[in-house]
Amino acid sequence: MLSYRHAFHAGNHADVLKHFVQVQLHLYMNQKDAAYTYIDTHSGAGVYALDSNFATKNAEFDTGIGPLWSRTDLPPALAEYLNLVKGMNPSGKMRYYPGSPYVADQMTRLEDRLRLFELHPADSKILADNFRKAEAHRAEQGERARGRRVIIERGDGFGSLKALLPPPSRRALVLIDPPYEVKDDYRKVKDALDEALGRFPSGIYAVWYPVLQRMESRQFADKLKRLPAKEWLNVTLTVSTPGPDGFGLHSSGMFILNPPYTLEPMLREVMPYLVQVLGKDAGASFVIETGTQVTGAAAARLGNANGPRVPVGNARRASPLSGTGSLRLPGQAMPQRASEKPAAEGAGGAKSAGPSRAKRFSRPEAGEGRPVSRSRDNAAGGKDRPDERFDPARGDNQPRYADQRRPSGPRNGAAGGARRDGGPAGQGATGGRPGNGRPRNGGRG
């Protein structure tokens, strides 16, 4: 789909989170002298005018860069981002806002390379024009990059990512932020990252995503946690309580694979400030998660004690009230229902071959006051159990059950009949019948 134009959303709270984190990733990459490649799969136009008809239609910049513009108490890490934006507006008036390609252009060095992709024809042309002007201005200042520093291609960044990895310098920062207008974008992001990690596992991959009510968005971060990266970091920013209709962007996140070790402590310093300044109501909050990817045989070896709590399978696909959800941890067996617990070991030490089935009613066994199940005999112990089949051809003076008519004589407990709750006739309920329903916690481990 080519209907999405980021100019409508330029400078909102999601842009603040995305570009603030991007600045910090560039600063980390710049600490080494070796050059690196920056890849932007969905670049947009590069620069946006906040006084244009697109931006002023909803004025979303009032939820992001607007409240930060005149602040003088910004944390140092956030001030670095705001100084970059103010560098585009030398007059002091908030007029232009940078997209991720311009942030990368300002933060990278002459030896670094930028590979930018944009599928929308109008935005792709604007992006090329903006960088052509920037290169001309840089040349007037005597700054000339070695080779083609910036390459812009009109096309799908998902399909082009494979050809660029691994980069010649073996260092790369990849930003993926599609519009997510179609549900398929969530799957494309995961598939592209899975393949990219297979070709270049040491790269830094940053993914922006909206936090919406739709199922694909709510499950997205959990799916990214299972990708084969050594470490991951997930940070979300919520500025207000979502409305009952579910419309509007109230929260967004940045998911980073192979994050710098400096990123988490910096976020814990800055995120409370962003919630305080950009928050609209009591629903404003932030979340920071970190972890390592452990799946398969590694999860079975580590178990729950030594490994991270990573959901496995399609979590909560079933109704949470049905007791059949698949939310479990690596190495953890599927939860057993109360009626599926293995039978106790017999005298020979062998367990019954299969789980017992739920019974409807029972009667007392010979000489004992405990209930006996009318379920089918299992393979291990069926031969020693009495014949409990009901005989419809019995006479009026004959016992009700076939096992009560054996040559061994009448059974001791046959005269009194049986209670429907499983206890002997004339006695109160003792709770001896095992439960046949699901546990109160829904059957999940």
Short mmCIF file of C-alpha atoms in Angstrom, two decimals:
data_model
loop_
_atom_site.label_atom_id
_atom_site.label_comp_id
_atom_site.label_asym_id
_atom_site.label_seq_id
_atom_site.Cartn_x
_atom_site.Cartn_y
_atom_site.Cartn_z
CA MET A 1 0.00 0.00 0.00
CA LEU A 2 1.24 3.46 -0.93
CA SER A 3 -1.29 5.61 0.93
CA TYR A 4 0.88 6.20 4.00
CA ARG A 5 2.63 9.58 4.26
CA HIS A 6 4.72 10.16 7.35
CA ALA A 7 4.37 13.94 6.98
CA PHE A 8 1.03 13.68 8.80
CA HIS A 9 2.78 12.29 11.91
CA ALA A 10 6.13 14.09 11.84
CA GLY A 11 7.47 15.06 15.25
CA ASN A 12 4.91 13.17 17.35
CA HIS A 13 5.77 11.22 20.52
CA ALA A 14 6.58 8.10 18.48
CA ASP A 15 9.14 10.06 16.44
CA VAL A 16 10.69 11.40 19.63
CA LEU A 17 11.24 7.88 20.96
CA LYS A 18 12.48 6.51 17.64
CA HIS A 19 14.93 9.30 16.78
CA PHE A 20 16.14 9.77 20.33
CA VAL A 21 17.13 6.08 20.45
CA GLN A 22 18.60 6.31 16.94
CA VAL A 23 20.90 9.16 18.01
CA GLN A 24 22.20 7.06 20.89
CA LEU A 25 22.86 4.09 18.60
CA HIS A 26 24.88 6.29 16.23
CA LEU A 27 26.90 7.70 19.11
CA TYR A 28 27.77 4.18 20.19
CA MET A 29 28.77 3.14 16.66
CA ASN A 30 30.95 6.25 16.32
CA GLN A 31 33.11 5.23 19.28
CA LYS A 32 35.12 2.92 17.01
CA ASP A 33 37.23 4.25 14.15
CA ALA A 34 36.09 1.53 11.75
CA ALA A 35 33.44 2.64 9.28
CA TYR A 36 29.93 1.19 9.36
CA THR A 37 26.89 0.99 7.11
CA TYR A 38 23.55 2.48 8.04
CA ILE A 39 20.55 0.80 6.36
CA ASP A 40 17.07 2.35 6.47
CA THR A 41 14.39 0.08 5.01
CA HIS A 42 11.58 2.69 5.07
CA SER A 43 13.21 6.10 4.84
CA GLY A 44 10.31 8.43 4.06
CA ALA A 45 11.00 11.92 2.78
CA GLY A 46 13.96 12.61 5.08
CA VAL A 47 12.87 16.11 6.20
CA TYR A 48 9.40 17.40 7.06
CA ALA A 49 7.98 20.92 7.27
CA LEU A 50 5.89 21.26 10.42
CA ASP A 51 4.01 24.22 8.95
CA SER A 52 2.86 22.27 5.88
CA ASN A 53 -0.72 21.18 5.27
CA PHE A 54 0.21 17.58 6.04
CA ALA A 55 1.73 18.29 9.45
CA THR A 56 -0.80 20.90 10.58
CA LYS A 57 -3.83 18.74 9.77
CA ASN A 58 -3.58 16.85 13.08
CA ALA A 59 -0.65 18.78 14.61
CA GLU A 60 0.76 15.57 16.10
CA PHE A 61 4.05 17.34 16.79
CA ASP A 62 2.28 18.89 19.78
CA THR A 63 2.43 15.45 21.43
CA GLY A 64 6.19 15.09 20.86
CA ILE A 65 8.78 17.64 19.88
CA GLY A 66 6.51 20.57 20.76
CA PRO A 67 6.53 20.16 24.59
CA LEU A 68 10.31 19.56 24.52
CA TRP A 69 11.23 22.55 22.39
CA SER A 70 11.55 25.15 25.13
CA ARG A 71 12.60 22.90 28.00
CA THR A 72 15.87 23.70 29.73
CA ASP A 73 15.97 20.74 32.13
CA LEU A 74 16.45 17.94 29.63
CA PRO A 75 18.64 14.95 30.55
CA PRO A 76 21.98 15.08 28.67
CA ALA A 77 21.10 12.14 26.39
CA LEU A 78 17.80 13.73 25.38
CA ALA A 79 19.47 17.12 24.89
CA GLU A 80 21.70 15.60 22.19
CA TYR A 81 18.62 14.67 20.19
CA LEU A 82 16.95 18.06 20.68
CA ASN A 83 20.13 19.91 19.66
CA LEU A 84 20.11 18.02 16.36
CA VAL A 85 16.52 19.10 15.69
CA LYS A 86 17.27 22.70 16.64
CA GLY A 87 20.26 22.65 14.29
CA MET A 88 17.77 22.41 11.42
CA ASN A 89 16.00 25.54 12.68
CA PRO A 90 18.66 28.25 13.16
CA SER A 91 15.99 30.92 13.51
CA GLY A 92 14.80 29.32 16.76
CA LYS A 93 11.33 28.69 15.38
CA MET A 94 10.17 25.08 15.25
CA ARG A 95 9.63 24.68 11.51
CA TYR A 96 11.51 21.61 10.23
CA TYR A 97 11.72 18.14 11.67
CA PRO A 98 14.25 15.46 10.61
CA GLY A 99 13.33 11.96 9.55
CA SER A 100 15.57 9.01 10.28
CA PRO A 101 17.68 9.49 7.08
CA TYR A 102 18.56 13.05 8.06
CA VAL A 103 19.35 11.97 11.63
CA ALA A 104 21.72 9.36 10.19
CA ASP A 105 23.27 11.90 7.82
CA GLN A 106 24.04 14.24 10.70
CA MET A 107 25.29 11.57 13.08
CA THR A 108 27.44 9.47 10.74
CA ARG A 109 30.96 10.34 9.59
CA LEU A 110 32.37 10.85 6.10
CA GLU A 111 33.71 7.30 5.96
CA ASP A 112 30.37 5.75 6.91
CA ARG A 113 27.84 4.68 4.30
CA LEU A 114 24.07 5.22 4.10
CA ARG A 115 21.77 2.89 2.15
CA LEU A 116 18.24 4.32 2.04
CA PHE A 117 15.09 2.70 0.63
CA GLU A 118 11.66 4.22 0.06
CA LEU A 119 8.83 2.68 -1.96
CA HIS A 120 6.44 5.64 -2.14
CA PRO A 121 7.16 7.49 -5.43
CA ALA A 122 6.56 11.01 -4.07
CA ASP A 123 8.53 10.53 -0.86
CA SER A 124 11.32 8.77 -2.74
CA LYS A 125 11.75 11.78 -5.04
CA ILE A 126 11.69 14.25 -2.13
CA LEU A 127 14.27 12.13 -0.30
CA ALA A 128 16.61 12.17 -3.29
CA ASP A 129 16.20 15.94 -3.73
CA ASN A 130 16.92 16.61 -0.06
CA PHE A 131 20.14 14.63 -0.11
CA ARG A 132 21.24 16.14 -3.39
CA LYS A 133 20.99 19.58 -1.79
CA ALA A 134 22.78 18.35 1.34
CA GLU A 135 25.65 16.88 -0.70
CA ALA A 136 25.97 20.11 -2.69
CA HIS A 137 26.11 22.16 0.50
CA ARG A 138 28.69 19.81 1.98
CA ALA A 139 30.81 20.09 -1.16
CA GLU A 140 30.73 23.89 -0.92
CA GLN A 141 32.15 23.57 2.57
CA GLY A 142 35.04 21.45 1.27
CA GLU A 143 33.73 18.15 2.70
CA ARG A 144 33.86 15.34 0.16
CA ALA A 145 33.13 11.74 1.05
CA ARG A 146 35.15 8.87 -0.38
CA GLY A 147 33.02 7.12 -2.99
CA ARG A 148 29.24 7.20 -2.94
CA ARG A 149 28.45 7.91 0.68
CA VAL A 150 24.66 7.93 0.28
CA ILE A 151 22.77 5.61 -2.06
CA ILE A 152 19.00 6.07 -2.36
CA GLU A 153 16.85 3.43 -4.01
CA ARG A 154 13.16 3.46 -4.73
CA GLY A 155 12.05 0.02 -3.66
CA ASP A 156 11.09 -2.33 -0.87
CA GLY A 157 13.65 -2.32 1.91
CA PHE A 158 12.63 -5.79 3.05
CA GLY A 159 13.71 -7.35 -0.20
CA SER A 160 16.92 -5.31 -0.47
CA LEU A 161 18.22 -6.01 3.03
CA LYS A 162 19.53 -9.45 2.13
CA ALA A 163 21.88 -8.14 -0.57
CA LEU A 164 23.56 -5.64 1.80
CA LEU A 165 24.46 -8.07 4.58
CA PRO A 166 27.09 -8.63 5.68
CA PRO A 167 28.55 -5.19 4.87
CA PRO A 168 32.18 -4.81 3.72
CA SER A 169 33.23 -3.26 7.04
CA ARG A 170 31.45 -5.98 9.08
CA ARG A 171 29.69 -3.22 11.05
CA ALA A 172 26.08 -2.20 10.46
CA LEU A 173 23.16 -0.37 12.03
CA VAL A 174 19.78 -1.30 10.53
CA LEU A 175 16.56 0.64 11.18
CA ILE A 176 13.24 -0.95 10.25
CA ASP A 177 10.05 1.08 10.67
CA PRO A 178 7.35 0.24 8.11
CA PRO A 179 3.95 1.97 8.36
CA TYR A 180 2.19 -1.23 9.60
CA GLU A 181 -0.88 -0.27 7.61
CA VAL A 182 -1.33 -3.88 6.62
CA LYS A 183 -1.10 -6.82 9.03
CA ASP A 184 1.47 -8.50 6.80
CA ASP A 185 4.08 -5.91 7.79
CA TYR A 186 4.49 -7.57 11.19
CA ARG A 187 5.33 -10.89 9.56
CA LYS A 188 7.65 -9.25 7.04
CA VAL A 189 9.63 -7.56 9.79
CA LYS A 190 10.14 -10.81 11.68
CA ASP A 191 11.07 -12.77 8.54
CA ALA A 192 13.50 -10.08 7.37
CA LEU A 193 15.21 -9.99 10.77
CA ASP A 194 15.41 -13.77 10.95
CA GLU A 195 17.18 -13.90 7.60
CA ALA A 196 19.38 -10.89 8.38
CA LEU A 197 20.57 -12.42 11.64
CA GLY A 198 21.44 -15.59 9.78
CA ARG A 199 23.65 -13.64 7.36
CA PHE A 200 25.04 -11.08 9.82
CA PRO A 201 24.37 -11.99 13.47
CA SER A 202 26.56 -9.23 14.99
CA GLY A 203 24.72 -6.24 13.51
CA ILE A 204 22.58 -3.84 15.52
CA TYR A 205 18.93 -4.01 14.41
CA ALA A 206 16.44 -1.39 15.63
CA VAL A 207 12.72 -1.88 14.98
CA TRP A 208 10.05 0.74 15.61
CA TYR A 209 6.50 -0.54 16.05
CA PRO A 210 3.12 0.85 17.16
CA VAL A 211 1.43 -0.57 20.26
CA LEU A 212 -2.17 -1.06 19.14
CA GLN A 213 -5.17 -3.14 20.20
CA ARG A 214 -4.91 -5.52 17.25
CA MET A 215 -3.57 -9.01 17.98
CA GLU A 216 -0.60 -8.68 15.59
CA SER A 217 0.68 -5.65 17.46
CA ARG A 218 0.22 -7.14 20.94
CA GLN A 219 2.11 -10.32 20.03
CA PHE A 220 4.81 -8.60 17.98
CA ALA A 221 7.40 -7.96 20.70
CA ASP A 222 7.09 -11.50 22.08
CA LYS A 223 7.78 -12.91 18.62
CA LEU A 224 10.86 -10.73 18.20
CA LYS A 225 12.21 -12.03 21.52
CA ARG A 226 12.51 -15.49 19.97
CA LEU A 227 14.77 -14.34 17.12
CA PRO A 228 18.32 -15.78 17.16
CA ALA A 229 20.05 -12.71 18.59
CA LYS A 230 22.34 -12.85 21.60
CA GLU A 231 20.51 -10.05 23.43
CA TRP A 232 17.49 -7.82 22.98
CA LEU A 233 16.02 -4.67 24.51
CA ASN A 234 12.43 -3.51 24.29
CA VAL A 235 11.27 -0.04 25.35
CA THR A 236 7.76 1.39 25.00
CA LEU A 237 6.38 4.86 25.67
CA THR A 238 2.68 5.47 26.41
CA VAL A 239 1.46 9.06 26.58
CA SER A 240 -2.22 8.52 27.36
CA THR A 241 -4.85 5.91 28.10
CA PRO A 242 -6.17 4.29 24.90
CA GLY A 243 -9.72 5.25 24.03
CA PRO A 244 -12.58 2.74 24.10
CA ASP A 245 -12.78 2.76 20.30
CA GLY A 246 -9.13 1.69 20.00
CA PHE A 247 -8.28 4.41 17.48
CA GLY A 248 -5.28 6.70 17.68
CA LEU A 249 -1.63 6.05 18.44
CA HIS A 250 -1.15 6.31 22.19
CA SER A 251 1.90 4.07 22.57
CA SER A 252 4.87 2.92 20.52
CA GLY A 253 8.02 0.91 21.05
CA MET A 254 11.59 0.38 19.94
CA PHE A 255 12.92 -3.17 19.87
CA ILE A 256 16.70 -3.45 19.53
CA LEU A 257 18.55 -6.67 18.76
CA ASN A 258 22.18 -6.72 19.95
CA PRO A 259 21.74 -3.42 21.83
CA PRO A 260 24.72 -1.44 23.20
CA TYR A 261 25.38 -2.11 26.86
CA THR A 262 25.05 1.64 27.52
CA LEU A 263 21.49 1.87 26.20
CA GLU A 264 19.50 0.41 29.09
CA PRO A 265 20.91 2.60 31.90
CA MET A 266 20.49 5.66 29.70
CA LEU A 267 16.85 4.78 28.97
CA ARG A 268 16.12 4.33 32.68
CA GLU A 269 17.26 7.90 33.18
CA VAL A 270 15.39 9.46 30.25
CA MET A 271 12.09 7.57 30.03
CA PRO A 272 10.64 8.87 33.34
CA TYR A 273 11.31 12.38 32.08
CA LEU A 274 9.52 11.73 28.79
CA VAL A 275 6.51 10.33 30.65
CA GLN A 276 6.41 13.41 32.85
CA VAL A 277 6.65 15.91 29.97
CA LEU A 278 4.69 14.13 27.24
CA GLY A 279 2.13 12.30 29.40
CA LYS A 280 -1.48 13.41 29.02
CA ASP A 281 -3.19 11.51 31.83
CA ALA A 282 -2.66 8.85 34.48
CA GLY A 283 -2.24 6.20 31.77
CA ALA A 284 1.13 7.61 30.69
CA SER A 285 3.94 5.13 31.37
CA PHE A 286 7.00 3.40 29.98
CA VAL A 287 8.31 -0.17 29.94
CA ILE A 288 11.91 -1.36 29.59
CA GLU A 289 12.64 -5.05 29.05
CA THR A 290 15.92 -6.82 28.38
CA GLY A 291 16.79 -10.44 27.86
CA THR A 292 18.62 -13.09 25.90
CA GLN A 293 17.26 -15.46 23.30
CA VAL A 294 17.08 -19.07 24.51
CA THR A 295 15.11 -21.70 22.59
CA GLY A 296 15.15 -25.35 21.64
CA ALA A 297 17.75 -27.62 23.21
CA ALA A 298 19.33 -24.75 25.13
CA ALA A 299 16.04 -24.06 26.88
CA ALA A 300 15.68 -27.73 27.82
CA ARG A 301 19.16 -27.75 29.34
CA LEU A 302 18.74 -24.53 31.29
CA GLY A 303 15.18 -25.04 32.46
CA ASN A 304 13.16 -22.30 34.10
CA ALA A 305 15.67 -21.59 36.86
CA ASN A 306 18.60 -20.51 34.69
CA GLY A 307 16.82 -19.19 31.61
CA PRO A 308 14.69 -16.13 30.91
CA ARG A 309 10.94 -16.38 31.09
CA VAL A 310 10.21 -16.44 27.36
CA PRO A 311 6.75 -17.61 26.23
CA VAL A 312 6.81 -20.50 23.78
CA GLY A 313 4.22 -21.19 21.12
CA ASN A 314 1.30 -19.04 20.08
CA ALA A 315 0.55 -17.66 23.52
CA ARG A 316 -3.07 -17.17 24.55
CA ARG A 317 -4.52 -18.10 21.20
CA ALA A 318 -7.32 -19.85 23.08
CA SER A 319 -9.58 -17.94 25.41
CA PRO A 320 -7.89 -17.28 28.78
CA LEU A 321 -11.02 -18.67 30.44
CA SER A 322 -11.09 -21.90 28.46
CA GLY A 323 -8.08 -23.42 30.17
CA THR A 324 -6.52 -24.49 26.85
CA GLY A 325 -4.07 -21.65 26.24
CA SER A 326 -0.48 -22.51 25.33
CA LEU A 327 1.39 -20.00 27.47
CA ARG A 328 4.29 -21.97 28.91
CA LEU A 329 8.01 -21.66 29.41
CA PRO A 330 10.99 -23.36 27.73
CA GLY A 331 11.52 -26.83 29.13
CA GLN A 332 8.16 -26.85 30.88
CA ALA A 333 5.77 -29.74 30.20
CA MET A 334 2.22 -29.09 29.16
CA PRO A 335 0.00 -28.65 32.23
CA GLN A 336 -2.15 -31.65 33.19
CA ARG A 337 -5.79 -31.39 33.99
CA ALA A 338 -6.99 -32.78 37.28
CA SER A 339 -8.61 -35.75 35.53
CA GLU A 340 -5.38 -36.53 33.56
CA LYS A 341 -2.98 -37.00 36.44
CA PRO A 342 -1.23 -40.41 36.31
CA ALA A 343 -2.57 -43.12 38.57
CA ALA A 344 -0.63 -44.04 41.67
CA GLU A 345 1.97 -46.78 41.41
CA GLY A 346 0.75 -50.27 42.21
CA ALA A 347 2.34 -52.88 44.37
CA GLY A 348 4.74 -53.81 41.58
CA GLY A 349 5.95 -50.23 41.18
CA ALA A 350 4.44 -49.83 37.69
CA LYS A 351 2.21 -46.91 36.81
CA SER A 352 -0.96 -47.28 34.81
CA ALA A 353 -0.46 -47.08 31.08
CA GLY A 354 -2.79 -44.16 30.44
CA PRO A 355 -4.66 -41.32 32.18
CA SER A 356 -7.92 -42.17 33.88
CA ARG A 357 -11.09 -40.85 32.40
CA ALA A 358 -13.66 -38.75 34.21
CA LYS A 359 -16.46 -40.85 35.67
CA ARG A 360 -20.11 -40.04 36.05
CA PHE A 361 -20.90 -42.03 39.18
CA SER A 362 -19.43 -44.88 41.17
CA ARG A 363 -20.27 -47.55 43.69
CA PRO A 364 -18.43 -49.10 46.65
CA GLU A 365 -15.93 -51.89 46.10
CA ALA A 366 -16.14 -55.12 48.02
CA GLY A 367 -15.31 -54.71 51.68
CA GLU A 368 -14.34 -51.06 51.37
CA GLY A 369 -16.04 -47.74 51.59
CA ARG A 370 -14.17 -45.98 48.77
CA PRO A 371 -15.65 -45.36 45.30
CA VAL A 372 -14.73 -47.42 42.25
CA SER A 373 -14.68 -45.83 38.82
CA ARG A 374 -17.00 -47.15 36.11
CA SER A 375 -14.59 -45.99 33.42
CA ARG A 376 -13.04 -48.50 31.02
CA ASP A 377 -10.28 -50.71 32.37
CA ASN A 378 -6.79 -49.68 31.35
CA ALA A 379 -4.17 -52.07 29.98
CA ALA A 380 -2.11 -52.32 33.16
CA GLY A 381 -4.67 -53.13 35.83
CA GLY A 382 -7.89 -54.05 34.03
CA LYS A 383 -7.65 -57.77 34.57
CA ASP A 384 -7.77 -57.50 38.37
CA ARG A 385 -10.74 -55.19 38.51
CA PRO A 386 -14.34 -56.48 39.02
CA ASP A 387 -16.70 -56.76 36.09
CA GLU A 388 -18.81 -53.64 36.51
CA ARG A 389 -20.84 -53.94 33.34
CA PHE A 390 -24.52 -53.43 33.81
CA ASP A 391 -26.58 -56.43 32.72
CA PRO A 392 -29.94 -55.32 31.29
CA ALA A 393 -31.11 -58.98 31.04
CA ARG A 394 -30.99 -59.59 34.78
CA GLY A 395 -34.06 -60.96 36.50
CA ASP A 396 -36.02 -59.17 39.16
CA ASN A 397 -34.37 -61.16 41.95
CA GLN A 398 -30.86 -61.07 40.52
CA PRO A 399 -28.12 -58.61 41.50
CA ARG A 400 -27.81 -55.51 39.36
CA TYR A 401 -24.18 -56.01 38.24
CA ALA A 402 -22.58 -59.03 36.60
CA ASP A 403 -19.69 -59.20 39.07
CA GLN A 404 -22.18 -59.62 41.90
CA ARG A 405 -23.35 -62.91 40.33
CA ARG A 406 -19.93 -64.61 40.28
CA PRO A 407 -19.57 -68.09 41.86
CA SER A 408 -17.49 -66.64 44.68
CA GLY A 409 -20.69 -65.49 46.31
CA PRO A 410 -22.26 -62.15 47.03
CA ARG A 411 -20.01 -59.20 47.70
CA ASN A 412 -20.13 -57.52 51.08
CA GLY A 413 -21.07 -54.09 49.84
CA ALA A 414 -23.69 -55.04 47.28
CA ALA A 415 -26.81 -54.90 49.45
CA GLY A 416 -27.03 -51.26 50.19
CA GLY A 417 -26.90 -49.71 46.73
CA ALA A 418 -24.63 -46.79 45.83
CA ARG A 419 -24.77 -43.07 46.31
CA ARG A 420 -24.44 -40.86 43.22
CA ASP A 421 -21.63 -38.86 44.88
CA GLY A 422 -19.42 -41.97 45.10
CA GLY A 423 -19.87 -42.77 48.83
CA PRO A 424 -21.57 -45.79 50.42
CA ALA A 425 -25.28 -45.61 50.98
CA GLY A 426 -26.28 -43.91 54.19
CA GLN A 427 -23.04 -41.94 54.55
CA GLY A 428 -22.34 -38.28 53.92
CA ALA A 429 -20.15 -37.05 51.07
CA THR A 430 -16.47 -37.42 51.89
CA GLY A 431 -14.94 -35.80 48.82
CA GLY A 432 -13.29 -39.11 47.87
CA ARG A 433 -14.03 -38.76 44.16
CA PRO A 434 -11.15 -37.13 42.27
CA GLY A 435 -12.04 -33.91 40.52
CA ASN A 436 -12.73 -34.09 36.81
CA GLY A 437 -12.77 -30.40 35.97
CA ARG A 438 -10.04 -27.96 35.05
CA PRO A 439 -7.99 -26.16 37.72
CA ARG A 440 -9.08 -22.71 38.72
CA ASN A 441 -5.99 -21.15 37.10
CA GLY A 442 -7.18 -22.19 33.65
CA GLY A 443 -4.90 -25.18 33.23
CA ARG A 444 -1.78 -23.20 32.40
CA GLY A 445 1.56 -23.75 34.00
#
